[in-house]
Tab-separated table of C-alpha atoms in Angstrom:
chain	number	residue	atom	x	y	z
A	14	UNK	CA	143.380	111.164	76.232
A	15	UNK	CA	143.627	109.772	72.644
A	16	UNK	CA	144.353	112.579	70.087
A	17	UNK	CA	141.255	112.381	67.847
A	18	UNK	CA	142.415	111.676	64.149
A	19	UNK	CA	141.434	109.785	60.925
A	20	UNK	CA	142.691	106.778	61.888
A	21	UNK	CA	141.048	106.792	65.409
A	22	UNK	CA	138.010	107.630	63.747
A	23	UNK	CA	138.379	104.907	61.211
A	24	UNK	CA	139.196	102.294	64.527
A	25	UNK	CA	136.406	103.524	66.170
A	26	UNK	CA	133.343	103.410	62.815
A	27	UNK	CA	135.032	99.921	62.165
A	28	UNK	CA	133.475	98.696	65.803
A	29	UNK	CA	130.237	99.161	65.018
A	30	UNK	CA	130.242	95.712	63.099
A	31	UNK	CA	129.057	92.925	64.996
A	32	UNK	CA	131.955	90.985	67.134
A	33	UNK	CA	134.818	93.226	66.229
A	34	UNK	CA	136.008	94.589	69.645
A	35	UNK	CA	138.600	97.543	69.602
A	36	UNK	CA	141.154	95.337	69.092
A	37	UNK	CA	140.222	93.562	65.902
A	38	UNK	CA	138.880	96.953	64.559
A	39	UNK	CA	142.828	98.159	65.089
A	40	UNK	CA	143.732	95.486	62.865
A	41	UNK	CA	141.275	96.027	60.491
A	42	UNK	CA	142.162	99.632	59.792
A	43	UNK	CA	145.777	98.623	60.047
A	44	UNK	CA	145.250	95.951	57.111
A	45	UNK	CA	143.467	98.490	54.957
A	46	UNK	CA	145.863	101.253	55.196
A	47	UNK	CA	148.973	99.205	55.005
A	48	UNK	CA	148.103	96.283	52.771
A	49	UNK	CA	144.993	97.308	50.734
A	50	UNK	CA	144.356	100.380	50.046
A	51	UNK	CA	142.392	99.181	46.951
A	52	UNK	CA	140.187	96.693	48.764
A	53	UNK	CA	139.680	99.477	51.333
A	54	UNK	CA	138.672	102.127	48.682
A	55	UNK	CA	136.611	99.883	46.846
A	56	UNK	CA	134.636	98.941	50.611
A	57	UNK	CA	134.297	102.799	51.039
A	58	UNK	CA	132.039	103.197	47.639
A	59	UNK	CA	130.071	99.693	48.671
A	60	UNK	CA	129.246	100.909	51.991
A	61	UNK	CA	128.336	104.512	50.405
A	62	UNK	CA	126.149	103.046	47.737
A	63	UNK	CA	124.580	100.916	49.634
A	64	UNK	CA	123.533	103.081	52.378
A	65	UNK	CA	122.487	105.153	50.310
A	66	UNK	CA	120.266	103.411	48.086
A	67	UNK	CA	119.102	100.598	49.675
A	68	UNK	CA	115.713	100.871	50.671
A	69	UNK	CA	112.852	98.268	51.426
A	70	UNK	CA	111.004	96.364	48.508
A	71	UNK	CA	107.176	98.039	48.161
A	72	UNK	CA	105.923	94.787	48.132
A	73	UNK	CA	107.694	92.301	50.206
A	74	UNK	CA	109.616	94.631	52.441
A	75	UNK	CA	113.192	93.104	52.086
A	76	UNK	CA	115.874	94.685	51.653
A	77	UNK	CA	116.351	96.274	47.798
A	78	UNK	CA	117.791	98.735	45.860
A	79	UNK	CA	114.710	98.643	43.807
A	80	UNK	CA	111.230	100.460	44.481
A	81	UNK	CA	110.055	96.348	43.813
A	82	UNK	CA	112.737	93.968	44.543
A	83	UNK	CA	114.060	91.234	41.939
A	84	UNK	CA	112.093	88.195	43.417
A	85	UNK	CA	108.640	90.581	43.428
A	86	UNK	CA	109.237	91.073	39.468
A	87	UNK	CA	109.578	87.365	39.104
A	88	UNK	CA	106.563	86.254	36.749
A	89	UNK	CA	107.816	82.034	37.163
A	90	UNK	CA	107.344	81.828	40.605
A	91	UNK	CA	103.662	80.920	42.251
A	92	UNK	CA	101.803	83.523	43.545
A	93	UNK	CA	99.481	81.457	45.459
A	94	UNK	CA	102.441	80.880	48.143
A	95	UNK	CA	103.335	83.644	50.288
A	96	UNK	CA	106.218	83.150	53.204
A	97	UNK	CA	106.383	85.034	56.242
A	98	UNK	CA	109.582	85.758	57.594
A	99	UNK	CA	110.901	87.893	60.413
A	100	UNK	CA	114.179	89.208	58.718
A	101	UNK	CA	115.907	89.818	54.925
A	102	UNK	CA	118.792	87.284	55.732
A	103	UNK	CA	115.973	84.328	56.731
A	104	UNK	CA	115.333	84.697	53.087
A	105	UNK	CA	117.960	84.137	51.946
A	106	UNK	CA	118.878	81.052	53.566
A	107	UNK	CA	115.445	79.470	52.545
A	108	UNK	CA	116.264	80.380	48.868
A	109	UNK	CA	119.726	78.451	49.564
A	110	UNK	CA	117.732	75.551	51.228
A	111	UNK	CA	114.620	74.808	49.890
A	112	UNK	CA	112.749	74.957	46.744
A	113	UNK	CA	109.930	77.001	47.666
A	114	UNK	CA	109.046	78.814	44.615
A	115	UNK	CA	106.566	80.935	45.682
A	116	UNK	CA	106.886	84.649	46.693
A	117	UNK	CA	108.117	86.116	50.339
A	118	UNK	CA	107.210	88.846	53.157
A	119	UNK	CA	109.788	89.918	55.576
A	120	UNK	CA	108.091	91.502	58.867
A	121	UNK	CA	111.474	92.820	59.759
A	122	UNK	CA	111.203	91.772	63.323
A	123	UNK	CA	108.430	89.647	65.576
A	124	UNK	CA	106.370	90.654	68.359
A	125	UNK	CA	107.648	91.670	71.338
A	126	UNK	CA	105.687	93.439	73.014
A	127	UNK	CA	108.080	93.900	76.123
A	128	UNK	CA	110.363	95.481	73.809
A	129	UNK	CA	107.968	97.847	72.609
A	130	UNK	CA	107.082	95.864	68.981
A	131	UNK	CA	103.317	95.654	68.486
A	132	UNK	CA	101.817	94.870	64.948
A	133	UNK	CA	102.287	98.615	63.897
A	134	UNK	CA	105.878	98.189	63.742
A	135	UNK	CA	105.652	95.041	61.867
A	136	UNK	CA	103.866	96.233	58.768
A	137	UNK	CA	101.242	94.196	59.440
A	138	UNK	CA	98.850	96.608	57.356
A	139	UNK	CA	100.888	95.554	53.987
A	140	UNK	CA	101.041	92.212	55.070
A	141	UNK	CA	96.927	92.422	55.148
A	142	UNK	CA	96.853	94.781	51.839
A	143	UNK	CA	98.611	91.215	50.483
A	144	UNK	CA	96.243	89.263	51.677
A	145	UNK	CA	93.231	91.120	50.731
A	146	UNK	CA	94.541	90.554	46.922
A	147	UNK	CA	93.405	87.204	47.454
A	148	UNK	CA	95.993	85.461	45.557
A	149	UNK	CA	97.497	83.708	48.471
A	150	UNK	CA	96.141	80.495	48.830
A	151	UNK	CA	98.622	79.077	51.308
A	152	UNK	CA	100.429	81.370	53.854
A	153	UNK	CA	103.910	79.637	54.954
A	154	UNK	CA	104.655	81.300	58.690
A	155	UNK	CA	108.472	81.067	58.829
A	156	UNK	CA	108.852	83.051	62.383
A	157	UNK	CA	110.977	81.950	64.973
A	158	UNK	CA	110.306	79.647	67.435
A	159	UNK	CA	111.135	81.659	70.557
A	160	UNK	CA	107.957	82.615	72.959
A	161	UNK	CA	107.748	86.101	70.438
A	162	UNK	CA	108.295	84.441	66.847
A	163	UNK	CA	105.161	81.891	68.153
A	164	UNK	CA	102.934	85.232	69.129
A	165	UNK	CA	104.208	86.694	66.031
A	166	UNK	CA	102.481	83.630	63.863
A	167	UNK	CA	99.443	83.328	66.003
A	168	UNK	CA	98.736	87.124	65.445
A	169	UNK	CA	98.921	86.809	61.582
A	170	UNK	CA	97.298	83.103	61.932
A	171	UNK	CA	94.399	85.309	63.267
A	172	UNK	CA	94.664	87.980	60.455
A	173	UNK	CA	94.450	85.577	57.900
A	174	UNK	CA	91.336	84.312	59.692
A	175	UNK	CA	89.721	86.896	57.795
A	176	UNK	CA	90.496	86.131	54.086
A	177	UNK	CA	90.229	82.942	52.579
A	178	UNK	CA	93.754	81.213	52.693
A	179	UNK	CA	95.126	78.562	54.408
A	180	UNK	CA	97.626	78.748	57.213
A	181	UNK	CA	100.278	76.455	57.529
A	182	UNK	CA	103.919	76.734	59.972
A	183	UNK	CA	107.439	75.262	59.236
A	184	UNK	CA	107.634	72.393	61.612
A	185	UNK	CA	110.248	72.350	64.321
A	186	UNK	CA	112.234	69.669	66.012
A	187	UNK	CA	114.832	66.954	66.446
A	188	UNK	CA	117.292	68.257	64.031
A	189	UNK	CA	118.974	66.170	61.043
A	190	UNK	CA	121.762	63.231	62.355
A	191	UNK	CA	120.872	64.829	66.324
A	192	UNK	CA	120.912	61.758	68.845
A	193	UNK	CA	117.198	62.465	70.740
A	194	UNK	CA	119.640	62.347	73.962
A	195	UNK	CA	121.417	65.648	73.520
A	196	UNK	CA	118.099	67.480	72.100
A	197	UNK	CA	117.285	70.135	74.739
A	198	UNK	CA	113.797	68.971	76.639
A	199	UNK	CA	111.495	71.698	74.972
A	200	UNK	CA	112.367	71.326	71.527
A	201	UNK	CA	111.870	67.525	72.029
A	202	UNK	CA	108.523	68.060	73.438
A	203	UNK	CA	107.680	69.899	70.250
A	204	UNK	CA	108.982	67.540	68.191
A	205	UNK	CA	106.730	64.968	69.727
A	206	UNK	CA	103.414	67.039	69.875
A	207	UNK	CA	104.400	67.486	66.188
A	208	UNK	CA	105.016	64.195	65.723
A	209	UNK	CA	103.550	62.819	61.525
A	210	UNK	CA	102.308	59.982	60.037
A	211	UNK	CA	104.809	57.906	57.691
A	212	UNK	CA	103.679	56.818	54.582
B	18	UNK	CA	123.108	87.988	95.649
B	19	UNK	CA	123.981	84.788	95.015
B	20	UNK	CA	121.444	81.874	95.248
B	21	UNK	CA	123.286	79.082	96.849
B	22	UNK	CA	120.969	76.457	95.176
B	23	UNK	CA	118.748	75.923	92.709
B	24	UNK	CA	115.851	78.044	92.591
B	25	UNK	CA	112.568	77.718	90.709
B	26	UNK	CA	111.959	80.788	88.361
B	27	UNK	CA	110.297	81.899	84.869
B	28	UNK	CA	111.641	84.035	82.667
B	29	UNK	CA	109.902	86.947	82.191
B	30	UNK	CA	111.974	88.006	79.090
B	31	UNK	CA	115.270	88.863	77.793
B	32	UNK	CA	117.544	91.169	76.247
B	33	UNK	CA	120.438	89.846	73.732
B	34	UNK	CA	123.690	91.358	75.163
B	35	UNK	CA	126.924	91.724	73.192
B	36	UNK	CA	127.614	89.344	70.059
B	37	UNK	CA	125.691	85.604	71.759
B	38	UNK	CA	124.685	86.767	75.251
B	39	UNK	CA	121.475	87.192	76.905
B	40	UNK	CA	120.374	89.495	79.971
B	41	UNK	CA	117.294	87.500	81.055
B	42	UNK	CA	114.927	89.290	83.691
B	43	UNK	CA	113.496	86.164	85.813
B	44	UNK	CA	110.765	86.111	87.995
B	45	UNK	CA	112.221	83.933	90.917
B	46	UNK	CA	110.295	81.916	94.123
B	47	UNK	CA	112.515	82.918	96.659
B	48	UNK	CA	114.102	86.676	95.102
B	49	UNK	CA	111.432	88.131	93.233
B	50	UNK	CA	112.247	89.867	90.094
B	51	UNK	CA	115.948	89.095	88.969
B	52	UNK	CA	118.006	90.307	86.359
B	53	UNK	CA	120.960	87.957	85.687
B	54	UNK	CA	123.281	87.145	82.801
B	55	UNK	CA	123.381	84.601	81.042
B	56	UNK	CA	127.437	84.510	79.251
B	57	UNK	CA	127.215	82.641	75.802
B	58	UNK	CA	123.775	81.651	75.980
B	59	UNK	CA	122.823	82.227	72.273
B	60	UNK	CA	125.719	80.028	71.452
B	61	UNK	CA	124.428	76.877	69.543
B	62	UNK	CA	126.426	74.272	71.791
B	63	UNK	CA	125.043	76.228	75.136
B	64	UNK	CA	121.972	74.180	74.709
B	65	UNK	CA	120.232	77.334	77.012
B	66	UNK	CA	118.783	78.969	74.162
B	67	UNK	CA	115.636	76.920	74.644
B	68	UNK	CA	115.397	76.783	77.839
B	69	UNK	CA	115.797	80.336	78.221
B	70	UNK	CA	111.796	81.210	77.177
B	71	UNK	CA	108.919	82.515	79.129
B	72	UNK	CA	106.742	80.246	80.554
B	73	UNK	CA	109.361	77.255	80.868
B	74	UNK	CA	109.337	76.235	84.833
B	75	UNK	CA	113.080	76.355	85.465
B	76	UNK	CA	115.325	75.677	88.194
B	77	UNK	CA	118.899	78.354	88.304
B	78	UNK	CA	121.491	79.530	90.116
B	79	UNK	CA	123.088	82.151	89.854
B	80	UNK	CA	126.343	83.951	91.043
B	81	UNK	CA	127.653	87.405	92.299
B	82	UNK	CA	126.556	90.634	93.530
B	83	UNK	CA	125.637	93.561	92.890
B	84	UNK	CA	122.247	94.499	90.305
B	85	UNK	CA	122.778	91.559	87.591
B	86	UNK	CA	125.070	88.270	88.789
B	87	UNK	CA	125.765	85.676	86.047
B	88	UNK	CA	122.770	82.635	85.730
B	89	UNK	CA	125.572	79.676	86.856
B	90	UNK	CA	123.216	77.058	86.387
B	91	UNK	CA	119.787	76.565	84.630
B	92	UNK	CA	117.440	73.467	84.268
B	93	UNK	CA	114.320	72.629	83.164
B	94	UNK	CA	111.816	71.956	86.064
B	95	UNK	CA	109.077	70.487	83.796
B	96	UNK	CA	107.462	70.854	80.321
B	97	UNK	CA	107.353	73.817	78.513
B	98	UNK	CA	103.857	75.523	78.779
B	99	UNK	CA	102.697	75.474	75.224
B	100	UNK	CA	100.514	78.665	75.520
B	101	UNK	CA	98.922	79.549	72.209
B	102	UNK	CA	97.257	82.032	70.260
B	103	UNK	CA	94.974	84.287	72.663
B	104	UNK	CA	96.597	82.983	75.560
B	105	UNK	CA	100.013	83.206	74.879
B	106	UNK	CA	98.846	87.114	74.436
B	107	UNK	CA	97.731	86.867	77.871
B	108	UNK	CA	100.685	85.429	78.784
B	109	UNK	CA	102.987	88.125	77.481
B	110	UNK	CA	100.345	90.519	78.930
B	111	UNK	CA	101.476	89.069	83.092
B	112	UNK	CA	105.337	89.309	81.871
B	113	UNK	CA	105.023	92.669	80.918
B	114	UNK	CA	102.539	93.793	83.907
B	115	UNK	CA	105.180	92.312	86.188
B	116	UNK	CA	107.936	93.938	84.314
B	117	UNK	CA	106.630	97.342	85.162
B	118	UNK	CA	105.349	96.829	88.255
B	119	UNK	CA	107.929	94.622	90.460
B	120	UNK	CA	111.042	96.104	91.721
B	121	UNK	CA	114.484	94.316	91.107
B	122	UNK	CA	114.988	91.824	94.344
B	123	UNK	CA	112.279	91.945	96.233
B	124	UNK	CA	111.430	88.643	97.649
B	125	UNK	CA	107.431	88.257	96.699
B	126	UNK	CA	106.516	84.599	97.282
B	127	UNK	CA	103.287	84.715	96.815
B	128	UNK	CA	103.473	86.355	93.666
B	129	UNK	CA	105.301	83.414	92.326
B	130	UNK	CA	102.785	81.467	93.738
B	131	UNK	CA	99.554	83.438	91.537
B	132	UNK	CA	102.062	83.664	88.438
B	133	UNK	CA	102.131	80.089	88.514
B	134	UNK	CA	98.685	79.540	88.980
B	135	UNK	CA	97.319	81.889	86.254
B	136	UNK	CA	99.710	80.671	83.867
B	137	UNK	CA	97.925	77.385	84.628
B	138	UNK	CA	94.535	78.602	84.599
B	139	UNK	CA	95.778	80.497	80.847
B	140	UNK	CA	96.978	76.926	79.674
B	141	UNK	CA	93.251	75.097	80.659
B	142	UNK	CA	91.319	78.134	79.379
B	143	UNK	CA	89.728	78.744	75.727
B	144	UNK	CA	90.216	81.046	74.093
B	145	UNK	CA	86.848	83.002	74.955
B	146	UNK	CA	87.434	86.243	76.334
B	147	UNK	CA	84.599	85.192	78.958
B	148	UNK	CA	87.143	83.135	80.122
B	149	UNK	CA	89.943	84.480	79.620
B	150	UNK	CA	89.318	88.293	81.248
B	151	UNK	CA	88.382	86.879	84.652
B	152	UNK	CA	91.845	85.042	84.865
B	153	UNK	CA	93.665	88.351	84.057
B	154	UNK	CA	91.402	90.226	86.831
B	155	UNK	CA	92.041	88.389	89.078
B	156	UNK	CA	96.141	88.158	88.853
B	157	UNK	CA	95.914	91.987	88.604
B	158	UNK	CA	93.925	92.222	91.240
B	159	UNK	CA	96.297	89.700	93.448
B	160	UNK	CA	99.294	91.182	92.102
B	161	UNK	CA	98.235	95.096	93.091
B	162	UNK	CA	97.075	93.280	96.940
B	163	UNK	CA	100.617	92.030	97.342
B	164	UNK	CA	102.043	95.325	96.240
B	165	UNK	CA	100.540	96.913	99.241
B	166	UNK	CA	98.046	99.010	96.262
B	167	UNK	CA	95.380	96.383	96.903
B	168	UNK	CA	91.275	97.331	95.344
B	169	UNK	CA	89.005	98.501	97.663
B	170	UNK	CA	86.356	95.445	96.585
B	171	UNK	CA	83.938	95.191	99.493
B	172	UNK	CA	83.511	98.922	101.255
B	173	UNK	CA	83.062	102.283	100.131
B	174	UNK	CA	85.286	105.310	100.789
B	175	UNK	CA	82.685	106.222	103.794
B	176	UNK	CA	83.040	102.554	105.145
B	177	UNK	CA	80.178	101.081	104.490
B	178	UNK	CA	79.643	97.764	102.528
B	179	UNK	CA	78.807	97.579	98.788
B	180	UNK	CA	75.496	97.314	97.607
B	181	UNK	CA	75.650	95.085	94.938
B	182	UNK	CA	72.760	96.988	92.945
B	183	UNK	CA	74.332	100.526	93.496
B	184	UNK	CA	76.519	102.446	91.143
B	185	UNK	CA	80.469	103.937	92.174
B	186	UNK	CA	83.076	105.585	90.646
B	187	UNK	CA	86.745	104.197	91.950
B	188	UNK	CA	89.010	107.028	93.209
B	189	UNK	CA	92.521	105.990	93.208
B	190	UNK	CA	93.116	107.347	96.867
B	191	UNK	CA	89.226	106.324	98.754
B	192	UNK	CA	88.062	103.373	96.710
B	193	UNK	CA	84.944	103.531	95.365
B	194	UNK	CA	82.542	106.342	95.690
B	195	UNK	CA	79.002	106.693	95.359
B	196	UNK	CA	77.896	108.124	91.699
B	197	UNK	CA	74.711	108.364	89.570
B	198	UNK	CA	73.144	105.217	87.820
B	199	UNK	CA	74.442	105.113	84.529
B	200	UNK	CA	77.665	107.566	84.965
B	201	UNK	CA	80.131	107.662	82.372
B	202	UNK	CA	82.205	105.728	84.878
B	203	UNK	CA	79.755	103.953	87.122
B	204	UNK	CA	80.713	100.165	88.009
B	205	UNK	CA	78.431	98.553	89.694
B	206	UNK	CA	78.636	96.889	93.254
B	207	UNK	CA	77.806	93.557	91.975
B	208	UNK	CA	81.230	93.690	89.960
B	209	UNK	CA	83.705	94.701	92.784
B	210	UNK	CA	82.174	92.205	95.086
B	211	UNK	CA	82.345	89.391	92.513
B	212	UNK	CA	86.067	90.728	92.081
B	213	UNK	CA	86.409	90.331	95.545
B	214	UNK	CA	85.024	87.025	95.599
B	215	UNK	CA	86.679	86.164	92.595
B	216	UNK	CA	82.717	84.651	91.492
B	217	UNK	CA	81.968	84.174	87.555
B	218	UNK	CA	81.749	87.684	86.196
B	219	UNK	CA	78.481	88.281	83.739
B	220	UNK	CA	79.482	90.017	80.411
B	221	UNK	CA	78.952	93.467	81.354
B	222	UNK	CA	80.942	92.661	84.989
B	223	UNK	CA	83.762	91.909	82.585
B	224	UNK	CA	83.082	94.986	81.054
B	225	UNK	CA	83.295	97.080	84.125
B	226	UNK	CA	85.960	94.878	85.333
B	227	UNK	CA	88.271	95.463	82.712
B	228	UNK	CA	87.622	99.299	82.785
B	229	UNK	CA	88.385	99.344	86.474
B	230	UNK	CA	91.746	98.090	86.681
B	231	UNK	CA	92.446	99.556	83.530
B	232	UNK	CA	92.067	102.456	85.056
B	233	UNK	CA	94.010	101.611	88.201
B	234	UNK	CA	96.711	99.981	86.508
B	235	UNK	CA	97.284	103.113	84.197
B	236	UNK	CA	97.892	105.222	87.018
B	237	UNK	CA	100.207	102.850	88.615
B	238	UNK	CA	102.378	102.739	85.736
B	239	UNK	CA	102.378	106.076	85.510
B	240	UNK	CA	101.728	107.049	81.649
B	241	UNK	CA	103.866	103.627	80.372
B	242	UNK	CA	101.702	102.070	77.967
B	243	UNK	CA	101.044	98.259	78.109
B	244	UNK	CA	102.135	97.194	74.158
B	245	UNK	CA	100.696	93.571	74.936
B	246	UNK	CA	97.387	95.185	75.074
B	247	UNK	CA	97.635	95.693	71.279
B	248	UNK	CA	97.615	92.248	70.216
B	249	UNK	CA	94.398	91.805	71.705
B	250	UNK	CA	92.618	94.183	69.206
């Protein structure tokens, strides 16, 4: 049996990231204790800080050190948009990709209810305290398209039923420079059900 | 087990495993409920990530023994049933009924058979409850018969046939039992035999419908609750 120490410890905290196995999480620790000390010091406060006062924005539910986070205190962007999005990374790669200027609400997962997520765990209650502001007048569903990212949009599709805004979902398909021939069969058949007129 | 070739099976759901793999509970023809792995199959290039959704008729094989063999092969056996809204609900609703209730490799052909058909019968419904309900009812009520925990539809706990005018309360262990008109948990005759029949249920048949295999279900699956329920309300 290994002796427990430090290091072990520091091995064995360093797996919790995503795809580091024991053996890259040896290196890891080996690289900060031999070769950067600094970097690994200055990691140490990061993580610290972070976990510690990171919590989720009040009105969009992202991830923030703020009680409001800094695209919520925008006053240039146009309210009358509102994105729904299952996690804080997916907005972060629509700021990088698009120029949607309008503001965002991260559900911070999707229905499932075979995993035990029902609306309650979704905060679907802020999401219809937004709504009920009535200063959406488009709502942009930006959820998955697995089986539980579709339920996901039809249940707030329904929600939104009962305010007056209109419902729209980002379009999936055949993506950019792919040959139609290596497109798997069901995102092909949505492509063509969502087939659009050219102008 | 290993299936030696291809097999037609749904998935019922699945579980991301490690950094881009899936554990992917199927609902197979010829094996029942099967849990099987599927190695890499969030990987971009795998092309399975698709394919691996509920309600996509597939064809797989898999390899190995014991409780969860690897998914070796997996193909698409036809369109993708584009369930939506209310009926994608009640589609999520069979998965996780079947979830509960089905052991892990028991051959049950015929409930492959009644999966298939009510997810049919989901994709040419509205989205009407009155529509809707009976389609449930009677896949619960098929599913529990091929369990061996089958209703009691047509005769009361003393034998004797339904009166389709007279009030009973259902008792787990006799079936249904005579009660007083208008009992908190009266269901009428009319409504088991139309179960039994599976005839067009009136609105308050739904009603009663719904409470009795509610109630049958919930002691089945012994305290679980059923989260699809919830999107319903």
């Amino acid at each position: 049996m290994r002796e427990p120490s430090l290091l072990q410890d520091l091995i064995d905290s360093l797996r919790c990231l995503p795809g580091v196995g024991p053996k890259s999480a040896q290196r890891m620790a080996f690289h900060l204790l031999e070769r950067d000390r600094a970097g690994g010091e200055r990691l140490a406060l990061a993580l610290d800080k972070a976990m510690a006062r990171i919590g989720r924005c009040r009105r969009c539910r992202t991830l923030s050190e703020h009680d409001v986070c800094h695209l919520c205190r925008r006053t240039d962007r146009d309210a009358s948009f509102l994105c729904v999005v299952e996690n804080p990374s997916d907005v972060m790669v629509l700021e990088q990709a698009t120029d949607y200027r309008g503001f965002y609400f991260v559900l911070g997962g999707r229905l499932s209810p075979l995993d035990g997520i029902g609306p309650e765990e979704l905060g679907i209650d802020q999401l219809r305290e937004r709504l009920a502001e009535q200063t959406v007048s488009e709502l942009i569903l930006a959820t998955t398209t697995t089986v539980e990212g579709e339920a996901t949009a039809h249940y707030i599709r329904g929600l939104a039923d009962e305010y007056d805004c209109h419902v729209t979902r980002i379009a999936h398909g055949v993506p950019l420079g792919g040959e139609l021939e290596y497109v798997d069969s069901g995102t092909l058949a949505h492509a063509f059900a969502g087939r659009r007129q050219l102008f | 087990m290993s299936s030696a070739e291809l097999q037609p099976a749904y998935v019922l759901h699945t579980r991301r495993f490690a950094e881009n793999s899936l554990l992917v509970e199927l609902l197979t023809r010829d094996c029942g409920r099967m849990t099987v792995f599927a190695k890499g199959a969030l990987n971009s290039r795998s092309g399975r990530q698709g394919l691996l959704q509920p309600f996509t008729p597939l064809m797989a094989v898999w390899r190995g023994r014991g409780e969860t063999p690897s998914l070796h092969r997996v193909e698409p056996a036809g369109p993708a049933l584009r369930l939506e809204y209310k009926r994608l609900y009640c589609g999520l609703y069979l998965n996780e009924l079947l979830l509960h209730l089905l052991g892990r490799q028991e051959p049950q052909l015929a409930i492959f058979a009644h999966y298939t058909a009510t997810l049919s019968a989901l994709l040419e419904s509205t989205d009407q409850h009155a529509t809707l309900e009976p389609v449930l009812r009677q896949f619960e009520c098929r599913l529990l018969e091929e369990l061996g925990i089958g209703l009691h539809l047509t005769h009361d706990h003393a034998g004797q046939p339904l009166n389709a005018e007279t009030y009973y309360q259902y008792r787990i262990e006799d079936g249904p039992c005579l009660c007083e008109t208008h009992h908190p948990l009266g269901i009428q005759g009319a409504t088991f035999l139309a179960l039994a029949n599976e005839t067009i249920l009136s609105d308050q048949q739904r009603k009663e419908a719904r409470r009795l295999l509610r109630h049958v279900l919930d002691y089945y699956l012994q305290g679980r609750p059923l989260k699809s329920r919830s999107l319903f309300r």
